[in-house]
């Protein structure tokens, strides 16, 4: 009584756009191609800069996860690590603000942020060697992030110089 027969399935039922059920969201594969060039969002403030966002993210990871471990291990340069990682986003914001008033000073400030990235890599390598409880994969990831964002800062500086001319 009321036994329902199992619905018969065909080999076409699992395919996109196939089967007896119409799929309203079907998009043919030729229409799914991504554009070769997609412009980035406009930069309205320093907070829109990718280098600022990434260095801020790194600073939060360092201060939230790494610094407590380094404090526990009595790492001698915890304060230097904290000041350096928090100073990089600040330098990027300053450089962006100075860009139109004193361009040479803005470029010098951005270069200071790049030097801060280099310092952070050195501090992280020292922490890797001196701190037994620090996670090496976390330290390696942070070092790669800082080196990658340093390259992006260099390209940002070059684009500012190109825009200036």
Coordinates of N, CA and C in Angstrom, one line a residue, residues 73 75 125-134:
X73 N 59.1 30.7 25.0 CA 60.5 30.2 24.8 C 61.6 31.2 25.1
X75 N 62.4 34.0 23.7 CA 63.1 34.5 22.5 C 63.6 36.0 22.8
X125 N 63.6 33.7 10.6 CA 64.7 32.6 10.4 C 65.4 32.4 11.8
X126 N 65.6 33.5 12.5 CA 66.2 33.4 13.8 C 65.3 32.7 14.8
X127 N 64.0 33.0 14.7 CA 63.1 32.3 15.6 C 63.0 30.8 15.2
X128 N 63.2 30.5 14.0 CA 63.1 29.1 13.5 C 64.3 28.3 14.2
X129 N 65.5 29.0 14.3 CA 66.6 28.3 14.8 C 66.7 28.3 16.4
X130 N 66.1 29.4 17.0 CA 66.3 29.5 18.4 C 65.1 29.1 19.3
X131 N 63.9 29.0 18.6 CA 62.7 28.7 19.4 C 62.3 27.2 19.1
X132 N 62.4 26.3 20.1 CA 62.1 24.9 19.9 C 60.6 24.6 19.7
X133 N 59.7 25.5 20.2 CA 58.3 25.3 20.1 C 57.6 25.9 19.0
X134 N 58.3 26.7 18.2 CA 57.7 27.4 17.1 C 57.5 26.5 15.9

